[in-house]
C-alpha cells in the first residue's frame, strides 16, 4: 500500500510542477488583440506599484495594462487590459474588492481584481493624463480621488464610477493624492511650477464638500509623492528637489527636512505601523528612515537607474521597489535582506529581424541587449550583450550564420555575432554617431550601415573590410538592398530616398516626394517597386524603372516607421506611431486590414520568410506575433467590366499606355501601363 501511495504522490508532485511551469508561460497568451498569437514581454513599468489590502497580490502598472502577481510566489496571476495607452496610476479599494487603474489616455477603469471583470469606466479627465489615484480608507464613504496633469483632482463614486466633483487650485500638474487614515483629509501634490502640497479637509466625509483648503509650501521643485502615517499625525512629501519634508497635517507645521538622496525623490511610503518611512530616488537608492528621530536607518542599492516606486506589504515585513531598470526588487524591511526579484518587464523595441530559416528572430531595444527568440514558441533562446548604449538596428546574414547589430548614441558601433555560438566577433567602430539601420545584401557579399553621421557605409560581409562611404548629406534612418544586390536605397532626414550603385559606390538618383523625413524603405520581392514610409504619415510606392511615385497610401495618423512586403509581392504592411499596423493591397492601393494591439508607437515590423508570421515591436516594450493571410488580389482583365475579355479591353488598355500610378489600364498593378498589361489581357481573350 505504501509504495502505491508514494507513487501516486510522486505523480501528483510531477504534475503540479508541470502545471506550474506551463502556467508561468501562459501570460504570453493572455488578453491578446485580435489577430495576434503571442505577446512577448510585459511592457515597461509605468507607475507606482501597490499591494492589495490582504497582501496576496502585488499590482504593477505597465505600458500594456496592469500585471497582478502572487505576492508570495511572484508568479503572474492576471493581466488587466482595456486602456488605449500606458497605465499611469493604480489603487486598491480598502476591502480589496475593487481595483482602479488610470491611464495617460485620460480614462479610469474599475475592475474586480480577482476575476478580472471590468466593473465601471469613469469618464476620467478630458484634457490630461491620470497621474494618481486614491480610495477613501472608509468603505462606507465610497470615494475615489484622481489627480491629473490637467491641474485638477476629481472625485468619483468608488463602486459606480459616477462623477461627483472637481477640486481646483493647483497651478501645475497634480502628481499625487492620498487620503488621511480617518478619511477626513485629502492631500495632493503639485508638480512642476506648483511645488506645493494642498490639504483638502471636510468635516462631513466629503459628502457635501464643505472643504477647507490649506497650502503647504517649501519644496523648491515639483512634489512627486505624498503619504500619511498610519495614525494620521504625519504627512511626508517627496520632491524633485532631492528632499523629503515631514509635516503635521493638522497644525500645518513643517517638522523636518530629510536630506540624503542626491537626485530627485520619486516616491515615499510609511510602513503600516508608522515606525519607518521609505523613500525612492533617482539616485538609484531606496532609503529607510526613522520618522520619529528623523534619522536614516539604512540604504538599499541594486537598481540601475531611477527607483520609480516603493510599496510596503500590509504586514510591514516586505518592501517592494520598482525601477527604471524594469525590475521589481523585494527587501526584508526588518532584517534589510534582499529577496528574489521579478523580471520580464522590458524596454522599447527598436527593431526585429527573422533569421533566413525562420526558426528564430532577433530583437533589439533601449536595454542595450540583443535577444534571440524561438519563432514557433516565442521562448527566449539567448541574450547577447556588449553594446554600451541603446541598440537601434539588427540584421541576419543570408546564410544565417552571422548577426549584425548597430548601436545608438554614445555606442556608435556595429557588432557582429556568431549566431550559433552566441559569441561576439570584432566590432566595427568607424561611424561617428549612432547606427540607425543595418542590412546584408541578398547575395551575402556586402553589409550596409546608415548612421546619424549622415553616411551610408558599405562593408565586406565576410571580412568586415570597409568598401565605400556614401555621403547622404543628412542623417540616414533606413537602408535596403534590391533583390539583385546591385542597388541600395537609403532614406533620412532630408525627406528624400537616395538610390546608390552598390558596386561602384555611386549615387544614382534622389526620389523626392515626401514632405518629412523618410524612416523606412523596402524593395518588393521582384525589385520593381520600392515602398517608403515617412513622418508625413504616408507610405509611397515607387516604380524603380520610371523613378516615379505612382501611389500614396494614406490612413496612418502619425509617422510611418516601418514597411515590409509579403512574399507575394502584392501585399505591404506598414507600422506607425499611431499604434497601428496597416496591411495594403498595393495593386489597388486598398487597405486590407488594420491590426490594433500596441498601446504605444510601432517601431518595427518583420516577416518570417514564408510570410506566415508578422512580428511587430513598439514603444510599449512588447513584441506581438500576428497571423495574417493576405487577401489574394484579383487581377481584373475585363477592364471595361462588360462581362467578357475582348478586343475592346485591349483597346482601352492601349489608350492608357505610358500612364503611371493608379490607372485603369494598369492590369498587373506594377504602377505603369505597358506592353505587359496588353499581353496579359490578350492571353485571357474570351474569358467571361
XYZ file of C-alpha atoms in Angstrom:
688
model
C 0.000 0.000 0.000
C 2.806 2.391 0.938
C 4.616 2.042 -2.439
C 1.326 2.730 -4.238
C 0.665 5.822 -2.134
C 4.235 7.009 -2.700
C 3.829 6.506 -6.470
C 0.567 8.489 -6.505
C 2.120 11.326 -4.502
C 5.126 11.380 -6.820
C 2.906 11.578 -9.907
C 0.863 14.382 -8.330
C 4.044 16.288 -7.462
C 5.366 15.973 -11.013
C 2.008 17.085 -12.420
C 1.990 20.104 -10.123
C 5.493 21.041 -11.238
C 4.467 20.658 -14.872
C 1.338 22.736 -14.297
C 3.342 25.474 -12.568
C 5.847 25.549 -15.404
C 3.104 25.775 -18.032
C 1.186 28.385 -16.056
C 4.296 30.522 -15.773
C 4.327 30.808 -19.542
C 0.600 31.297 -20.066
C 0.803 35.064 -19.778
C 2.125 35.339 -23.351
C -1.385 34.302 -24.430
C -3.376 36.491 -22.050
C -5.790 39.074 -23.461
C -4.249 39.137 -26.928
C -5.509 41.600 -29.517
C -7.492 40.162 -32.415
C -5.184 38.509 -34.938
C -2.215 38.107 -32.576
C -0.948 34.705 -31.493
C 1.544 35.735 -28.797
C 2.814 38.724 -26.845
C 6.464 38.703 -25.801
C 7.452 40.985 -22.962
C 5.376 42.505 -20.195
C 5.795 46.116 -21.228
C 7.520 48.920 -19.365
C 6.725 49.668 -15.713
C 4.921 52.999 -15.881
C 3.763 53.980 -12.384
C 3.577 53.226 -8.668
C 3.253 49.601 -7.582
C 0.803 48.598 -4.829
C -0.089 45.625 -2.631
C -3.685 44.507 -2.201
C -5.053 45.139 1.328
C -4.820 41.443 2.241
C -1.253 41.240 0.949
C -1.949 38.446 -1.519
C -1.431 40.468 -4.715
C 1.116 42.951 -5.999
C -0.149 45.200 -8.791
C 2.298 46.609 -11.326
C 1.185 49.229 -13.877
C 2.724 48.853 -17.304
C 2.635 50.183 -20.822
C 0.187 47.436 -21.873
C -2.018 47.021 -18.800
C -1.844 46.119 -15.117
C 0.002 42.969 -14.095
C -1.191 41.213 -10.953
C 1.373 38.995 -9.250
C 1.004 36.491 -6.444
C 2.796 38.351 -3.642
C 4.207 35.136 -2.163
C 5.414 33.341 -5.301
C 5.890 36.332 -7.659
C 4.009 34.375 -10.324
C 1.800 36.208 -12.807
C -1.873 35.956 -11.855
C -3.651 38.212 -14.334
C -3.219 40.986 -16.870
C -5.897 43.687 -16.874
C -6.187 45.398 -20.253
C -8.572 47.840 -21.841
C -6.871 51.210 -21.806
C -5.585 52.540 -25.120
C -2.378 53.948 -23.614
C 0.067 53.103 -20.792
C -1.179 52.810 -17.208
C -0.044 55.751 -15.079
C -1.789 55.206 -11.716
C -3.380 52.367 -9.727
C -5.155 51.839 -6.389
C -6.942 49.095 -4.424
C -10.140 49.827 -2.515
C -9.897 49.289 1.288
C -11.689 45.926 1.127
C -9.727 44.829 -1.938
C -12.842 44.166 -3.997
C -12.256 46.996 -6.457
C -9.125 47.930 -8.316
C -8.745 51.246 -10.126
C -6.366 51.980 -12.981
C -5.764 55.324 -14.655
C -4.017 55.893 -17.944
C -2.238 58.517 -19.969
C -5.284 58.288 -22.252
C -7.147 60.250 -19.541
C -9.516 57.441 -18.546
C -10.092 55.421 -15.385
C -11.281 51.823 -15.252
C -12.569 49.893 -12.245
C -12.012 46.131 -12.018
C -12.712 43.146 -9.839
C -9.075 42.160 -9.206
C -9.949 38.531 -8.520
C -11.951 37.831 -11.653
C -10.503 40.472 -13.967
C -14.037 41.658 -14.739
C -14.356 45.349 -15.554
C -16.912 46.976 -13.242
C -17.063 50.574 -14.462
C -15.272 53.103 -16.615
C -15.490 56.675 -15.275
C -15.068 59.254 -17.986
C -11.828 60.410 -16.388
C -10.064 63.676 -17.125
C -10.752 65.030 -20.575
C -7.617 67.086 -21.025
C -4.864 65.290 -19.165
C -3.254 62.046 -18.089
C -4.266 60.361 -14.848
C -1.261 60.774 -12.549
C -2.531 59.387 -9.243
C -5.452 57.540 -7.639
C -6.572 57.016 -4.046
C -9.616 55.397 -2.434
C -11.055 56.777 0.779
C -9.968 54.389 3.573
C -13.576 54.270 4.803
C -15.524 51.818 2.675
C -18.817 53.420 3.653
C -17.678 56.707 2.092
C -17.380 55.091 -1.360
C -14.981 57.707 -2.725
C -12.178 57.619 -5.291
C -9.896 60.590 -5.956
C -7.911 61.065 -9.149
C -5.141 63.558 -9.841
C -4.303 64.673 -13.351
C -1.849 66.591 -15.459
C -4.781 68.947 -16.173
C -4.081 70.506 -12.706
C -7.294 69.179 -11.149
C -8.487 66.495 -8.755
C -11.742 64.706 -9.444
C -13.860 62.741 -7.002
C -15.836 59.673 -8.096
C -18.170 57.096 -6.642
C -15.771 54.259 -5.880
C -18.213 51.459 -6.720
C -20.198 53.104 -9.518
C -17.600 55.333 -11.151
C -20.094 58.206 -11.113
C -18.581 61.676 -11.274
C -19.026 63.757 -8.094
C -16.975 66.952 -8.256
C -13.727 68.628 -9.328
C -11.215 70.221 -6.938
C -9.238 73.068 -8.459
C -6.385 75.208 -7.189
C -3.095 73.671 -8.235
C -1.133 75.697 -10.774
C 0.734 72.705 -12.146
C 0.033 69.016 -12.742
C -1.344 67.125 -9.752
C 1.251 64.389 -9.249
C -0.007 62.671 -6.092
C -3.153 62.197 -3.992
C -3.567 60.450 -0.631
C -6.363 60.244 1.950
C -5.691 60.508 5.683
C -6.482 57.312 7.648
C -9.705 58.842 9.046
C -10.845 59.805 5.547
C -11.414 63.457 6.501
C -8.426 64.900 4.679
C -7.091 64.582 1.158
C -3.501 65.598 0.416
C -2.418 66.441 -3.113
C 0.994 67.237 -4.531
C 1.666 69.769 -7.255
C 4.307 69.152 -9.871
C 6.490 71.441 -11.939
C 5.999 75.177 -11.232
C 3.468 74.442 -8.476
C 5.764 72.787 -5.906
C 3.112 72.743 -3.151
C 1.031 70.314 -1.124
C -2.639 71.126 -0.687
C -4.748 69.730 2.131
C -8.457 69.414 1.419
C -10.349 68.996 4.712
C -14.026 68.034 5.027
C -15.971 67.781 8.268
C -18.689 65.804 6.511
C -16.620 62.995 4.995
C -16.564 64.828 1.656
C -20.269 64.240 1.096
C -21.386 67.881 0.972
C -17.989 69.227 0.007
C -17.692 71.971 2.566
C -13.947 71.943 2.074
C -11.176 73.877 3.757
C -8.063 74.144 1.607
C -4.596 74.657 3.070
C -1.367 75.055 1.119
C 1.971 73.728 2.389
C 4.914 75.402 0.682
C 8.633 74.814 0.992
C 9.751 72.477 -1.761
C 11.868 74.199 -4.398
C 10.750 71.896 -7.207
C 7.761 69.734 -8.018
C 6.211 67.410 -5.446
C 6.306 63.808 -6.666
C 4.709 61.833 -3.836
C 2.700 62.271 -0.607
C 1.897 59.769 2.154
C 0.185 59.845 5.568
C 1.464 57.889 8.559
C -0.913 55.232 9.894
C -2.036 57.436 12.810
C -2.551 60.401 10.501
C -0.328 62.674 12.598
C 2.403 62.979 9.990
C 2.473 63.704 6.279
C 5.556 63.024 4.160
C 6.221 64.625 0.790
C 8.925 63.776 -1.726
C 10.181 66.208 -4.315
C 12.379 66.662 -7.343
C 14.453 68.992 -5.133
C 16.077 65.820 -3.675
C 14.385 66.213 -0.277
C 11.642 64.689 1.847
C 9.640 67.011 4.052
C 7.685 65.941 7.124
C 4.597 67.907 8.102
C 1.983 67.972 10.835
C -1.170 67.978 8.676
C -3.333 69.402 11.465
C -1.124 72.291 12.580
C 0.329 72.662 9.069
C 3.768 72.898 10.673
C 6.888 71.838 8.815
C 8.575 69.371 11.181
C 11.731 68.293 9.337
C 13.558 68.027 6.038
C 15.301 64.727 5.308
C 18.322 65.027 3.041
C 20.347 62.087 1.780
C 19.162 61.495 -1.763
C 21.479 63.078 -4.301
C 18.864 63.191 -7.048
C 15.099 63.710 -7.017
C 12.873 61.755 -4.634
C 10.329 59.828 -6.692
C 8.238 58.030 -4.062
C 7.586 57.965 -0.295
C 5.691 55.391 1.791
C 5.117 54.759 5.514
C 5.232 51.262 6.959
C 1.849 50.094 8.324
C 2.972 50.711 11.925
C 4.236 54.189 11.060
C 7.676 53.463 12.509
C 9.511 53.531 9.186
C 9.415 55.858 6.221
C 10.732 54.577 2.892
C 11.848 56.784 0.030
C 12.947 56.031 -3.515
C 15.121 58.287 -5.596
C 16.566 58.969 -8.984
C 19.972 58.343 -7.370
C 19.370 54.572 -7.703
C 18.712 54.112 -3.979
C 15.885 53.178 -1.642
C 16.275 54.655 1.834
C 14.604 53.765 5.139
C 14.141 56.467 7.777
C 13.024 56.664 11.386
C 10.436 59.449 11.131
C 10.354 59.984 14.905
C 14.075 60.727 15.179
C 14.359 61.985 11.586
C 17.399 59.768 11.023
C 18.432 57.447 8.204
C 18.220 53.763 9.137
C 19.643 52.103 6.012
C 20.108 52.444 2.270
C 19.256 49.780 -0.306
C 21.049 49.687 -3.643
C 20.542 47.319 -6.529
C 18.525 49.138 -9.140
C 20.282 50.563 -12.177
C 18.638 53.875 -12.942
C 15.808 55.672 -11.191
C 13.819 53.937 -8.485
C 10.336 54.931 -9.527
C 8.111 53.396 -6.863
C 8.016 51.686 -3.463
C 5.316 49.844 -1.511
C 5.171 48.120 1.888
C 3.326 44.837 2.231
C 0.339 45.122 4.622
C 2.226 43.202 7.339
C 5.130 45.632 7.036
C 7.743 42.917 6.616
C 8.463 43.405 2.921
C 9.289 46.480 0.899
C 8.916 46.262 -2.881
C 10.631 48.696 -5.230
C 10.299 49.191 -8.968
C 12.917 50.894 -11.077
C 13.760 52.246 -14.484
C 15.781 49.062 -14.954
C 12.372 47.349 -15.242
C 12.976 45.097 -12.243
C 10.878 44.753 -9.113
C 13.085 44.136 -6.105
C 11.989 42.939 -2.678
C 13.626 43.723 0.656
C 13.048 42.406 4.155
C 12.045 45.593 5.983
C 13.180 44.158 9.338
C 16.483 42.429 8.534
C 17.192 44.557 5.425
C 17.981 41.410 3.424
C 17.392 41.297 -0.332
C 14.722 38.881 -1.584
C 14.087 37.390 -5.078
C 13.362 39.777 -7.953
C 10.563 39.940 -10.540
C 11.833 40.377 -14.095
C 10.287 40.310 -17.556
C 9.366 43.959 -17.885
C 11.399 45.412 -20.702
C 12.342 48.475 -22.715
C 11.049 49.848 -26.038
C 11.715 47.539 -29.005
C 13.554 49.310 -31.829
C 13.975 46.591 -34.465
C 13.203 42.939 -35.185
C 14.760 40.619 -37.776
C 13.953 36.994 -38.681
C 16.707 34.510 -39.433
C 16.576 33.228 -43.038
C 15.361 29.778 -41.959
C 12.560 31.354 -39.916
C 13.453 29.358 -36.807
C 14.488 32.323 -34.681
C 14.184 36.072 -34.705
C 16.208 38.793 -33.017
C 15.004 41.926 -31.266
C 16.920 44.967 -30.057
C 15.906 47.905 -27.918
C 16.786 50.509 -25.362
C 18.187 47.992 -22.848
C 21.492 47.581 -24.777
C 20.824 43.888 -25.474
C 20.049 41.645 -28.442
C 17.507 38.939 -27.700
C 17.056 35.759 -29.733
C 13.610 34.146 -29.681
C 12.212 30.846 -30.955
C 9.779 31.813 -33.701
C 7.365 28.942 -33.090
C 7.099 29.093 -29.289
C 8.137 32.661 -28.504
C 10.607 31.356 -25.932
C 13.732 33.412 -25.237
C 16.753 31.484 -26.512
C 19.671 33.785 -25.770
C 20.590 37.332 -24.773
C 23.656 38.940 -26.332
C 25.274 41.876 -24.544
C 28.157 44.134 -25.471
C 26.727 47.418 -26.673
C 27.299 50.397 -24.409
C 24.006 52.080 -25.195
C 20.668 51.661 -26.931
C 20.653 49.281 -29.903
C 18.844 50.647 -32.950
C 19.252 48.003 -35.653
C 19.742 44.293 -36.243
C 20.100 42.012 -39.299
C 20.927 38.387 -40.134
C 23.323 37.421 -42.906
C 21.648 35.438 -45.739
C 23.266 32.191 -44.559
C 22.019 32.783 -41.019
C 25.481 32.372 -39.508
C 26.116 35.994 -38.565
C 24.045 38.586 -36.748
C 24.865 42.265 -37.034
C 23.664 44.962 -34.619
C 24.018 48.728 -34.681
C 24.475 50.788 -31.523
C 22.905 54.149 -30.827
C 24.279 57.404 -29.499
C 27.378 57.023 -27.380
C 27.983 53.486 -28.641
C 28.141 54.074 -32.412
C 29.463 50.556 -33.034
C 28.467 47.738 -35.353
C 28.813 44.425 -33.580
C 28.937 41.074 -35.356
C 27.924 37.860 -33.632
C 28.295 34.152 -34.333
C 24.621 33.173 -34.130
C 25.102 29.555 -33.105
C 27.882 30.135 -30.587
C 26.408 33.385 -29.321
C 29.884 34.857 -29.348
C 30.902 38.354 -30.494
C 33.260 38.993 -33.350
C 35.436 42.076 -33.809
C 33.266 45.239 -33.605
C 33.319 47.917 -36.298
C 33.715 51.424 -34.874
C 34.031 53.689 -37.914
C 30.745 55.595 -37.603
C 30.986 58.837 -35.634
C 27.394 58.687 -34.400
C 24.657 56.113 -33.789
C 23.964 53.386 -36.349
C 20.259 53.647 -37.202
C 19.983 50.925 -39.835
C 21.890 47.873 -40.964
C 21.318 45.263 -43.678
C 23.088 42.477 -45.564
C 22.818 42.245 -49.336
C 20.809 39.211 -50.537
C 23.914 37.711 -52.181
C 25.730 37.878 -48.840
C 28.690 39.869 -50.113
C 28.008 43.298 -48.631
C 26.732 44.827 -45.426
C 25.376 48.382 -45.385
C 25.004 50.652 -42.358
C 23.239 54.010 -42.141
C 24.094 56.484 -39.413
C 23.401 59.773 -37.707
C 26.759 60.885 -39.108
C 24.945 61.327 -42.472
C 26.750 58.473 -44.185
C 25.994 55.021 -45.503
C 28.985 52.723 -45.217
C 29.466 49.542 -47.217
C 31.428 46.654 -45.755
C 32.678 43.310 -46.991
C 30.275 40.969 -45.214
C 32.907 38.247 -44.861
C 35.989 40.223 -43.834
C 34.347 43.367 -42.364
C 36.662 45.475 -44.516
C 35.393 48.927 -45.429
C 34.401 49.112 -49.102
C 32.887 52.566 -49.557
C 31.385 55.580 -47.816
C 28.247 57.029 -49.378
C 27.621 60.602 -48.261
C 23.881 61.143 -47.934
C 24.077 64.708 -46.671
C 21.662 64.112 -43.782
C 21.000 61.606 -41.019
C 20.303 58.164 -42.505
C 17.450 56.302 -40.808
C 16.932 53.359 -43.136
C 18.707 51.268 -45.796
C 17.518 48.432 -48.057
C 19.120 46.346 -50.813
C 17.344 45.439 -54.027
C 16.810 41.676 -54.527
C 19.693 41.524 -57.053
C 22.026 43.239 -54.538
C 23.028 45.846 -57.123
C 21.091 48.831 -55.778
C 20.872 50.260 -52.287
C 18.106 52.598 -51.148
C 18.558 54.925 -48.188
C 16.163 57.331 -46.507
C 16.746 60.058 -43.997
C 16.238 63.468 -42.525
C 16.393 65.296 -45.872
C 12.916 63.880 -46.755
C 14.409 62.030 -49.737
C 15.170 58.482 -50.813
C 18.574 58.021 -52.406
C 19.400 55.138 -54.745
C 23.032 54.024 -54.946
C 25.039 51.753 -57.230
C 26.491 49.235 -54.769
C 29.377 48.003 -56.926
C 30.633 51.457 -57.880
C 29.584 53.245 -54.687
C 27.934 55.989 -56.728
C 24.748 57.966 -56.270
C 22.125 57.162 -58.909
C 19.057 59.276 -58.193
C 17.091 61.010 -55.450
C 13.361 60.374 -55.076
C 11.729 63.437 -53.562
C 8.009 63.456 -52.823
C 7.798 63.066 -49.049
C 7.402 66.251 -47.030
C 9.068 64.953 -43.860
C 11.933 62.588 -43.075
C 11.930 59.066 -44.518
C 12.083 56.418 -41.786
C 11.579 53.199 -43.759
C 12.299 51.754 -47.210
C 11.768 48.268 -48.659
C 12.022 46.661 -52.109
C 9.331 44.328 -53.417
C 10.468 40.717 -53.968
C 10.768 41.285 -57.747
C 12.675 44.536 -57.238
C 10.271 46.527 -59.379
C 8.693 48.536 -56.578
C 10.141 50.470 -53.672
C 7.983 51.322 -50.664
C 8.838 54.199 -48.362
C 7.378 55.294 -45.034
C 7.676 58.826 -43.745
C 6.978 61.103 -40.821
C 4.471 62.815 -43.133
C 2.184 59.869 -42.158
C 2.186 58.341 -45.656
C 3.513 55.308 -47.491
C 4.623 55.857 -51.074
C 5.139 53.253 -53.780
C 7.785 53.967 -56.405
C 8.300 52.379 -59.811
C 12.025 51.703 -59.946
C 12.129 51.814 -63.761
C 10.425 55.183 -64.087
C 11.733 56.515 -60.757
C 8.250 57.887 -60.110
C 5.907 57.601 -57.139
C 2.758 56.026 -58.527
C 0.579 55.769 -55.437
C 0.373 57.251 -51.943
C -1.163 55.100 -49.218
C -2.895 57.289 -46.662
C -4.612 56.365 -43.431
C -1.998 56.491 -40.704
C -2.433 59.439 -38.362
C 1.180 59.612 -37.215
C 4.666 58.922 -38.543
C 5.234 55.712 -40.510
C 8.250 53.913 -39.075
C 8.353 50.572 -40.883
C 7.298 48.973 -44.171
C 7.624 45.348 -45.230
C 6.471 43.383 -48.293
C 4.811 39.993 -48.009
C 6.420 37.251 -50.140
C 3.619 37.520 -52.727
C 4.895 40.999 -53.624
C 1.320 42.246 -53.763
C 0.791 42.972 -50.083
C 2.532 45.517 -47.880
C 2.416 46.093 -44.119
C 3.196 49.440 -42.525
C 3.753 50.308 -38.873
C 3.182 53.708 -37.340
C 3.357 55.778 -34.200
C -0.449 55.870 -34.311
C -0.020 52.454 -32.589
C -1.414 50.514 -35.574
C -0.232 48.226 -38.352
C -1.954 48.567 -41.697
C -1.921 45.929 -44.419
C -2.357 47.110 -48.008
C -3.102 45.636 -51.434
C -0.511 47.533 -53.459
C -2.163 46.717 -56.779
C -5.291 48.624 -55.862
C -4.000 50.797 -53.037
C -6.794 49.414 -50.859
C -6.468 48.783 -47.137
C -6.873 45.078 -46.357
C -6.695 45.191 -42.571
C -5.743 47.295 -39.570
C -4.036 45.416 -36.729
C -4.587 47.077 -33.351
C -2.771 45.846 -30.265
C 0.154 48.054 -29.310
C -0.505 50.776 -26.748
C 2.340 52.972 -27.977
C 4.044 53.626 -31.290
C 5.031 50.739 -33.564
C 8.764 50.984 -34.318
C 9.453 47.895 -36.393
C 7.889 45.129 -38.489
C 9.434 41.883 -39.676
C 8.072 38.940 -41.657
C 9.092 35.322 -41.497
C 10.390 34.064 -44.823
C 7.157 32.271 -45.698
C 5.092 35.270 -44.639
C 3.195 33.221 -42.070
C 4.200 35.326 -39.076
C 4.347 39.089 -38.829
C 6.281 40.398 -35.824
C 5.844 43.940 -34.547
C 7.758 45.781 -31.842
C 6.891 49.060 -30.233
C 7.420 51.725 -27.643
C 5.096 49.759 -25.338
C 8.082 47.410 -24.888
C 6.352 44.352 -26.316
C 6.622 42.190 -29.398
C 3.378 40.962 -30.916
C 3.330 37.953 -33.235
C 0.478 38.083 -35.737
C -1.083 35.522 -38.034
C -2.274 37.254 -41.158
C -3.051 35.728 -44.543
C -3.045 38.354 -47.298
C -6.206 38.531 -49.340
C -5.344 37.326 -52.815
C -5.707 40.321 -55.123
C -7.899 39.674 -58.133
C -6.374 40.732 -61.439
C -9.147 42.365 -63.430
C -8.566 41.755 -67.147
C -12.162 42.613 -68.065
C -11.114 46.247 -67.974
C -14.389 47.753 -69.179
C -16.469 45.415 -66.970
C -18.812 44.296 -69.801
C -18.621 40.637 -68.746
C -16.184 39.398 -71.424
C -12.482 39.902 -72.196
C -12.204 41.006 -75.834
C -10.649 43.499 -78.227
C -12.438 46.394 -76.533
C -10.477 45.742 -73.323
C -7.249 45.656 -75.335
C -8.076 48.990 -76.964
C -8.908 50.509 -73.581
C -5.564 49.424 -72.099
C -3.725 50.706 -75.188
C -5.334 54.126 -74.712
C -3.629 54.384 -71.307
C -0.136 53.285 -72.409
C 2.592 55.135 -70.542
C 0.442 56.197 -67.613
C 1.894 55.685 -64.141
C 0.270 55.371 -60.748
C -3.236 54.042 -60.246
C -4.620 53.633 -63.756
C -7.484 51.668 -65.280
C -5.025 50.244 -67.797
C -2.509 49.002 -65.200
C -3.863 45.446 -65.203
C -0.923 43.793 -63.410
C -0.631 46.557 -60.794
C 3.057 47.343 -61.311
C 2.484 51.083 -61.414
C 2.866 51.611 -65.170
C 0.693 50.778 -68.199
C 2.899 48.995 -70.737
C 3.160 46.034 -73.118
C 2.947 43.573 -70.218
C -0.608 44.716 -69.490
C -1.559 44.276 -73.174
C -0.099 40.757 -73.208
C -1.995 39.856 -70.024
C -5.334 40.982 -71.498
C -4.659 39.243 -74.828
C -3.852 35.973 -73.041
C -7.331 35.976 -71.475
C -9.399 36.697 -74.621
C -12.780 35.002 -74.419
C -12.892 34.789 -70.616
C -16.211 35.770 -69.137
